[in-house]
Short mmCIF file of C-alpha atoms in Angstrom, two decimals:
data_model
loop_
_atom_site.label_atom_id
_atom_site.label_comp_id
_atom_site.label_asym_id
_atom_site.label_seq_id
_atom_site.Cartn_x
_atom_site.Cartn_y
_atom_site.Cartn_z
CA MET A 29 232.59 73.58 234.27
CA SER A 30 229.51 76.37 234.20
CA ALA A 31 230.14 79.78 233.58
CA GLU A 32 229.72 80.57 236.81
CA LYS A 33 232.87 79.09 238.29
CA HIS A 34 234.61 80.92 236.09
CA SER A 35 233.91 84.46 236.83
CA PRO A 36 236.58 86.79 237.32
CA LEU A 37 234.97 88.91 240.38
CA ALA A 38 234.54 84.85 241.95
CA GLN A 39 237.91 85.33 243.30
CA PHE A 40 236.36 88.22 245.74
CA GLU A 41 233.28 85.88 247.42
CA ILE A 42 233.50 86.13 250.96
CA LYS A 43 233.01 82.37 251.86
CA GLN A 44 231.80 81.65 256.02
CA LEU A 45 234.78 79.19 257.11
CA ILE A 46 232.97 79.34 260.81
CA PRO A 47 229.72 80.12 260.95
CA MET A 48 229.47 82.34 264.14
CA ARG A 49 226.20 84.44 265.48
CA ILE A 50 226.19 87.21 267.65
CA GLY A 51 222.55 88.12 268.49
CA ASP A 52 221.16 89.36 265.02
CA PHE A 53 224.79 90.16 263.66
CA ASP A 54 226.32 87.77 261.43
CA ALA A 55 229.53 87.51 263.10
CA SER A 56 231.12 84.19 261.36
CA PHE A 57 234.70 83.50 260.60
CA THR A 58 235.20 83.93 256.93
CA ASN A 59 237.91 83.06 254.84
CA SER A 60 238.53 87.22 254.52
CA SER A 61 238.98 86.75 258.25
CA LEU A 62 241.23 83.79 258.02
CA LEU A 63 243.56 85.91 255.23
CA MET A 64 243.93 88.39 258.35
CA VAL A 65 244.40 86.81 260.60
CA LEU A 66 247.27 84.86 258.61
CA THR A 67 248.40 88.14 257.32
CA VAL A 68 249.10 89.43 261.27
CA LEU A 69 250.59 86.49 261.99
CA SER A 70 253.11 86.40 258.76
CA VAL A 71 253.93 90.01 259.55
CA SER A 72 254.71 89.06 263.13
CA ALA A 73 256.90 85.85 262.33
CA PHE A 74 258.92 88.03 259.47
CA LEU A 75 259.62 90.46 262.15
CA ILE A 76 260.20 88.69 265.28
CA LEU A 77 261.89 85.87 263.61
CA GLY A 78 264.06 88.60 261.68
CA MET A 79 265.48 89.93 264.47
CA ARG A 80 266.02 87.07 267.05
CA LYS A 81 270.32 87.02 266.42
CA ASN A 82 269.63 90.92 266.87
CA ALA A 83 273.13 91.20 265.71
CA HIS A 84 275.49 93.77 265.16
CA ILE A 85 276.38 92.90 261.46
CA PRO A 86 272.70 91.63 260.10
CA GLY A 87 271.97 88.30 258.01
CA ARG A 88 269.56 88.83 255.02
CA TRP A 89 266.53 87.85 256.63
CA GLN A 90 267.95 91.01 259.51
CA SER A 91 268.69 92.71 257.42
CA VAL A 92 265.35 92.95 255.08
CA VAL A 93 263.33 93.35 258.43
CA GLU A 94 266.18 96.65 259.34
CA LEU A 95 265.30 97.61 256.03
CA SER A 96 261.67 98.01 256.11
CA PHE A 97 261.83 99.64 259.38
CA VAL A 98 264.27 102.64 258.00
CA PHE A 99 261.71 102.91 254.84
CA ILE A 100 258.86 103.55 256.89
CA ALA A 101 261.27 105.77 259.93
CA ASN A 102 262.65 107.56 257.04
CA LEU A 103 259.32 108.53 255.14
CA MET A 104 258.17 109.47 258.26
CA LYS A 105 260.78 112.09 258.85
CA ASP A 106 260.20 113.77 255.26
CA THR A 107 256.42 114.06 255.43
CA VAL A 108 255.51 114.58 259.37
CA GLY A 109 259.14 115.65 260.98
CA SER A 110 260.21 114.42 264.37
CA GLU A 111 257.06 115.22 265.91
CA GLY A 112 255.16 112.29 264.45
CA ARG A 113 258.04 109.75 265.23
CA ALA A 114 255.12 109.00 268.28
CA TYR A 115 252.85 107.81 265.94
CA PHE A 116 255.49 105.40 263.52
CA PRO A 117 254.49 102.19 265.14
CA PHE A 118 251.28 102.80 263.86
CA ILE A 119 251.82 103.92 260.42
CA PHE A 120 254.42 100.93 260.45
CA THR A 121 251.48 98.30 261.73
CA ILE A 122 249.46 99.58 258.47
CA PHE A 123 252.18 99.55 256.29
CA MET A 124 252.98 95.99 257.19
CA PHE A 125 249.30 94.96 257.09
CA VAL A 126 249.09 96.02 253.73
CA LEU A 127 251.42 95.09 252.27
CA PHE A 128 251.13 91.45 253.41
CA GLY A 129 247.92 91.35 252.67
CA ASN A 130 248.12 92.36 249.02
CA LEU A 131 251.59 90.32 248.66
CA LEU A 132 249.39 86.98 250.31
CA GLY A 133 246.33 87.99 247.86
CA MET A 134 248.85 86.80 244.95
CA MET A 135 249.14 83.48 245.58
CA PRO A 136 246.87 81.04 243.77
CA TYR A 137 243.14 80.41 245.44
CA SER A 138 244.31 82.58 247.98
CA PHE A 139 242.17 85.72 249.23
CA THR A 140 242.86 89.87 248.98
CA PHE A 141 241.15 91.37 251.38
CA THR A 142 242.78 94.57 250.84
CA SER A 143 240.09 94.39 247.34
CA HIS A 144 237.16 95.08 249.58
CA ILE A 145 236.12 98.34 250.25
CA VAL A 146 234.92 97.73 253.91
CA VAL A 147 238.08 96.72 255.10
CA THR A 148 240.25 99.36 252.91
CA PHE A 149 237.09 101.91 254.59
CA VAL A 150 237.24 100.89 257.76
CA MET A 151 241.12 101.01 257.84
CA ALA A 152 240.95 104.49 256.32
CA LEU A 153 238.17 105.72 259.01
CA PHE A 154 240.55 104.98 261.83
CA VAL A 155 243.36 106.83 259.94
CA PHE A 156 240.55 109.65 259.65
CA ILE A 157 238.74 110.03 262.83
CA GLY A 158 242.51 109.16 264.71
CA CYS A 159 243.80 112.67 262.94
CA THR A 160 240.94 114.31 263.83
CA ILE A 161 241.53 113.74 267.19
CA ILE A 162 244.76 114.10 267.33
CA ALA A 163 245.01 118.06 265.86
CA LEU A 164 241.71 118.38 268.03
CA ILE A 165 244.10 117.72 271.35
CA LYS A 166 246.99 119.45 269.92
CA HIS A 167 245.20 122.37 268.34
CA LYS A 168 241.54 122.32 270.75
CA MET A 169 240.22 124.98 268.97
CA HIS A 170 242.37 126.42 266.55
CA PHE A 171 241.90 123.29 264.41
CA PHE A 172 238.74 125.18 263.17
CA THR A 173 241.19 127.42 261.79
CA PHE A 174 241.82 124.86 259.18
CA PHE A 175 238.55 124.92 256.94
CA MET A 176 239.41 128.56 256.57
CA PRO A 177 241.97 129.51 254.66
CA PRO A 178 244.47 132.43 255.79
CA GLY A 179 243.75 135.74 253.81
CA VAL A 180 240.32 134.79 252.56
CA PRO A 181 238.06 137.64 253.01
CA MET A 182 234.70 136.72 255.19
CA TYR A 183 232.20 137.40 252.19
CA MET A 184 233.51 134.14 250.99
CA ALA A 185 233.48 132.11 254.41
CA PRO A 186 230.04 131.17 253.74
CA LEU A 187 230.88 129.27 250.28
CA LEU A 188 234.31 128.17 251.16
CA ILE A 189 233.61 126.75 254.43
CA PRO A 190 231.76 123.92 252.90
CA ILE A 191 233.66 123.32 250.17
CA GLU A 192 237.09 122.77 252.60
CA ILE A 193 235.56 120.55 254.87
CA ILE A 194 233.91 118.30 252.20
CA SER A 195 237.02 118.34 250.99
CA TYR A 196 238.24 117.37 254.74
CA LEU A 197 235.71 114.89 254.68
CA SER A 198 236.40 113.12 251.48
CA ARG A 199 239.60 111.80 252.06
CA PRO A 200 239.04 108.64 254.38
CA ILE A 201 236.80 107.59 251.00
CA SER A 202 239.79 108.67 248.39
CA LEU A 203 242.54 106.78 250.57
CA SER A 204 240.09 103.66 250.83
CA VAL A 205 238.65 103.89 247.21
CA ARG A 206 241.93 104.19 245.81
CA LEU A 207 243.64 101.15 247.55
CA PHE A 208 240.47 98.79 246.62
CA ALA A 209 239.71 99.75 243.00
CA ASN A 210 243.82 99.26 242.85
CA MET A 211 243.40 95.70 244.02
CA LEU A 212 240.02 95.17 242.08
CA ALA A 213 240.84 96.05 239.07
CA GLY A 214 243.95 94.27 239.05
CA HIS A 215 243.01 90.58 240.23
CA THR A 216 240.10 91.07 237.94
CA LEU A 217 242.23 91.99 234.78
CA LEU A 218 244.89 88.72 236.05
CA LYS A 219 241.50 86.76 235.55
CA VAL A 220 240.20 87.79 232.31
CA PHE A 221 243.07 87.69 230.47
CA ALA A 222 243.66 83.83 232.25
CA GLY A 223 240.52 83.01 231.20
CA PHE A 224 241.71 83.52 227.36
CA ILE A 225 244.22 81.31 227.45
CA MET A 226 242.49 77.71 227.28
CA ALA A 227 239.71 79.36 224.90
CA LEU A 228 241.96 80.43 222.24
CA GLY A 229 243.78 77.33 222.11
CA VAL A 230 247.37 77.49 220.85
CA ALA A 231 246.59 81.43 220.06
CA GLY A 232 246.88 81.24 224.16
CA ILE A 233 250.15 81.94 224.41
CA ALA A 234 250.12 85.56 223.68
CA PRO A 235 247.40 86.29 226.20
CA PHE A 236 249.94 83.57 229.09
CA VAL A 237 252.53 85.95 228.35
CA PHE A 238 250.00 89.26 229.34
CA VAL A 239 249.59 87.38 232.35
CA VAL A 240 253.17 86.34 233.34
CA ALA A 241 254.07 90.47 232.74
CA LEU A 242 250.68 91.25 234.31
CA THR A 243 251.64 88.91 237.60
CA GLY A 244 254.95 91.19 237.96
CA LEU A 245 253.20 94.25 237.58
CA GLU A 246 250.98 92.74 240.20
CA PHE A 247 253.42 92.39 242.84
CA VAL A 248 254.87 96.11 241.94
CA ILE A 249 251.38 97.42 242.99
CA ALA A 250 250.96 95.41 245.74
CA PHE A 251 254.00 96.96 247.53
CA LEU A 252 253.24 100.34 245.39
CA GLN A 253 249.81 100.35 247.20
CA ALA A 254 251.17 99.79 250.73
CA TYR A 255 253.25 102.51 250.46
CA VAL A 256 250.93 105.26 249.01
CA PHE A 257 248.44 104.67 251.80
CA ALA A 258 251.14 104.90 254.44
CA ILE A 259 252.74 107.90 252.59
CA LEU A 260 249.18 109.46 252.22
CA THR A 261 248.21 108.58 255.74
CA CYS A 262 251.67 110.30 256.93
CA LEU A 263 250.47 113.60 254.73
CA TYR A 264 247.13 113.29 256.56
CA LEU A 265 249.16 112.96 259.75
CA ASN A 266 251.42 115.94 259.36
CA ASP A 267 248.12 118.05 258.43
CA ALA A 268 246.95 117.01 261.54
CA LEU A 269 250.10 117.78 263.78
CA HIS A 270 250.64 121.41 261.98
CA LEU A 271 247.65 122.41 260.07
CA HIS A 272 248.84 124.31 257.50
CA MET B 30 317.33 80.61 263.52
CA VAL B 31 314.95 80.49 266.46
CA ASN B 32 314.92 84.14 267.13
CA ASN B 33 315.10 84.74 263.39
CA GLY B 34 311.48 83.43 263.46
CA GLN B 35 310.11 84.99 266.43
CA ASP B 36 311.10 88.11 264.62
CA GLN B 37 309.37 87.54 261.16
CA ASN B 38 306.51 86.30 263.24
CA LYS B 39 306.38 89.55 265.18
CA SER B 40 306.34 91.90 262.05
CA SER B 41 304.05 89.95 259.82
CA GLN B 42 301.86 90.49 263.23
CA GLN B 43 302.54 94.03 263.23
CA ASP B 44 301.39 93.75 259.39
CA ASN B 45 298.47 92.61 259.78
CA PHE B 46 297.94 94.62 263.15
CA THR B 47 298.60 97.84 260.60
CA GLU B 48 296.23 96.22 257.69
CA GLU B 49 293.33 95.93 260.25
CA LYS B 50 293.86 99.73 261.42
CA GLN B 51 294.05 100.14 258.38
CA ASP B 52 290.69 98.22 257.05
CA LEU B 53 289.13 99.44 260.25
CA ALA B 54 289.56 103.31 258.91
CA GLU B 55 288.21 102.51 255.86
CA ILE B 56 285.11 100.72 257.05
CA SER B 57 284.26 103.40 259.59
CA ARG B 58 285.38 106.19 256.62
CA LYS B 59 282.56 103.91 254.73
CA LEU B 60 279.70 104.01 257.40
CA GLU B 61 280.11 107.74 257.67
CA GLN B 62 279.49 107.86 253.66
CA ALA B 63 276.51 105.28 254.02
CA THR B 64 275.21 107.51 256.82
CA ALA B 65 275.69 110.79 255.47
CA GLU B 66 273.33 109.44 252.83
CA ARG B 67 270.13 108.28 254.58
CA GLU B 68 270.72 112.00 256.97
CA ALA B 69 269.70 113.70 253.89
CA PRO B 70 265.93 114.09 253.47
CA SER B 71 266.27 114.84 250.49
CA LYS B 72 266.67 111.54 248.54
CA LEU B 73 262.67 110.58 249.34
CA ALA B 74 260.76 113.82 249.45
CA ALA B 75 262.32 114.75 245.82
CA LYS B 76 260.33 111.45 244.91
CA ILE B 77 257.39 112.28 246.87
CA LYS B 78 257.20 115.09 245.09
CA GLN B 79 257.85 114.38 241.36
CA PRO B 80 254.97 113.02 239.15
CA PRO B 81 254.42 108.47 239.38
CA SER B 82 255.81 107.94 235.54
CA ASN B 83 252.71 106.11 234.70
CA ALA B 84 250.04 108.47 233.39
CA LEU B 85 247.41 105.92 234.21
CA GLY B 86 248.31 106.08 238.08
CA LEU B 87 248.30 109.45 238.03
CA ALA B 88 244.99 110.05 236.14
CA MET B 89 243.64 106.92 239.03
CA ARG B 90 244.39 109.66 242.00
CA VAL B 91 242.94 112.38 239.79
CA SER B 92 239.98 111.00 238.88
CA VAL B 93 239.45 108.89 242.60
CA GLU B 94 239.71 113.05 244.18
CA VAL B 95 237.43 114.61 242.36
CA LEU B 96 234.22 111.34 242.68
CA SER B 97 235.05 110.95 246.36
CA ALA B 98 234.18 114.55 247.17
CA VAL B 99 231.09 114.58 244.50
CA ALA B 100 230.06 111.55 246.36
CA VAL B 101 230.13 113.49 250.30
CA GLY B 102 228.61 115.93 248.67
CA PHE B 103 225.87 113.56 247.84
CA ALA B 104 225.46 112.38 250.85
CA ILE B 105 225.95 115.61 253.08
CA GLY B 106 222.81 116.94 250.69
CA TRP B 107 220.80 113.61 250.66
CA VAL B 108 220.67 113.70 254.77
CA LEU B 109 220.54 116.96 254.71
CA ASP B 110 217.16 116.40 252.38
CA ASP B 111 215.55 113.50 255.12
CA TRP B 112 215.97 115.59 258.13
CA LEU B 113 214.63 119.25 256.70
CA GLY B 114 212.29 117.69 253.77
CA THR B 115 213.81 119.91 251.15
CA ARG B 116 213.88 116.59 249.29
CA PRO B 117 215.62 117.52 245.77
CA TRP B 118 217.53 121.00 246.84
CA LEU B 119 220.01 120.87 249.44
CA MET B 120 221.50 117.90 247.39
CA LEU B 121 221.44 119.81 244.36
CA VAL B 122 223.13 122.57 246.41
CA PHE B 123 225.52 119.94 248.25
CA LEU B 124 226.55 118.28 245.24
CA LEU B 125 227.82 121.43 243.21
CA ILE B 126 229.65 122.20 246.66
CA GLY B 127 231.32 118.74 246.09
CA GLY B 128 232.26 119.32 242.62
CA ALA B 129 233.70 121.93 243.85
CA ALA B 130 236.03 120.38 246.52
CA GLY B 131 236.88 117.77 244.43
CA ILE B 132 238.45 120.24 242.10
CA LEU B 133 239.90 122.00 245.04
CA ASN B 134 241.45 118.07 245.76
CA VAL B 135 243.79 117.90 242.24
CA TYR B 136 244.58 121.58 242.73
CA ARG B 137 246.63 120.45 246.25
CA LEU B 138 247.49 117.03 244.73
CA ALA B 139 248.71 119.18 241.62
CA LEU B 140 250.74 121.84 244.08
CA THR B 141 252.40 118.39 245.47
CA LEU B 142 253.61 117.21 242.29
CA GLY B 143 254.59 120.96 241.34
CA GLY B 144 257.38 118.95 238.70
CA GLY B 145 260.02 118.58 241.26
CA GLU B 146 261.05 121.90 241.85
CA GLN B 147 261.71 123.90 245.52
CA ASN B 148 259.54 126.40 246.55
CA ASP B 149 256.32 125.11 244.84
CA GLU B 150 254.88 125.01 247.74
CA THR B 151 255.67 129.28 248.49
CA GLU B 152 254.53 129.66 244.71
CA GLY B 153 251.26 128.37 245.33
CA LYS B 154 250.45 130.80 248.16
CA SER B 155 251.69 133.58 246.33
CA GLU B 156 248.84 132.05 243.51
CA ILE B 157 246.28 132.30 246.63
CA ASN B 158 247.23 135.82 247.47
CA ARG B 159 247.39 137.08 243.86
CA ASP B 160 244.14 135.99 243.34
CA ASN B 161 242.75 138.29 246.55
#
């Protein structure tokens, strides 16, 4: 019953399950990797098993699968337009991965890999580099006019172009920090208030009620942050395809 | 007796048939309505443009937008300083530019929120033009 074991941050600890080394590089299979594998497996199972009957009149499971598909398809249609159709698999994969990662992280004794900035930042970096490459292929050199808003006098360019470039470069950071900070803050808050329950004895009923309510809120946030991540990816894709 | 029974059977079958037809018409009408609702793009688009219902979420978004731009400005200045050997100066300059980029980010965020009105994007553009 040491104080360390009850630290609200202990849940974010990375534990090596199968130690592995590639040269000097630590490539161990950790609890974070395990949860990512579980997420991929459960998303695949959810989609493939849900559609195995492929019925004209969907059952409950199949309609949930179709609903998630249509949800992202509509989101893309509204934000990117018909040109974004080619990128639907990417956005859908990102959305399902983040959503299931968040939801699996809500299980007791589980681990939330989206609460680690490394994971979210790499995902955001892939989105950012991908969108930049798409824009470069589609618009060639014309892409660089993105950093010079139309109708700006030339003498403002030396100041405005660095500002626009920094604004552009800040996208992957704001994208990843938003997801990571929400998950980190939510899970820490849950643990902190759960710690009060035993410490307060009978009066612990108050934080207990609060934790129950907070758990519900966390489920909403788990969904909302996956949705926000998908929307922002769509918006960046829209900028890449249509520039201004 | 036998004849009569057959007649009854036939008429009831016909009833069933017309009923089925009506049902089908009803179903197709409902289907059309549902697909029309789904085709309408405005619903979700309007939802995106609306400000988020909880103020904490909005505060979080705004602060992350500002901080990330400042962090990028700081990092660029730091790397350029290392490269050119001008230790504190470029970092300070890019910190300020990063702050300006952060304000620009928030300005763009505010444009997309825009109170959910239709022509907020054109309004924003005219605003920029007026400034020039």
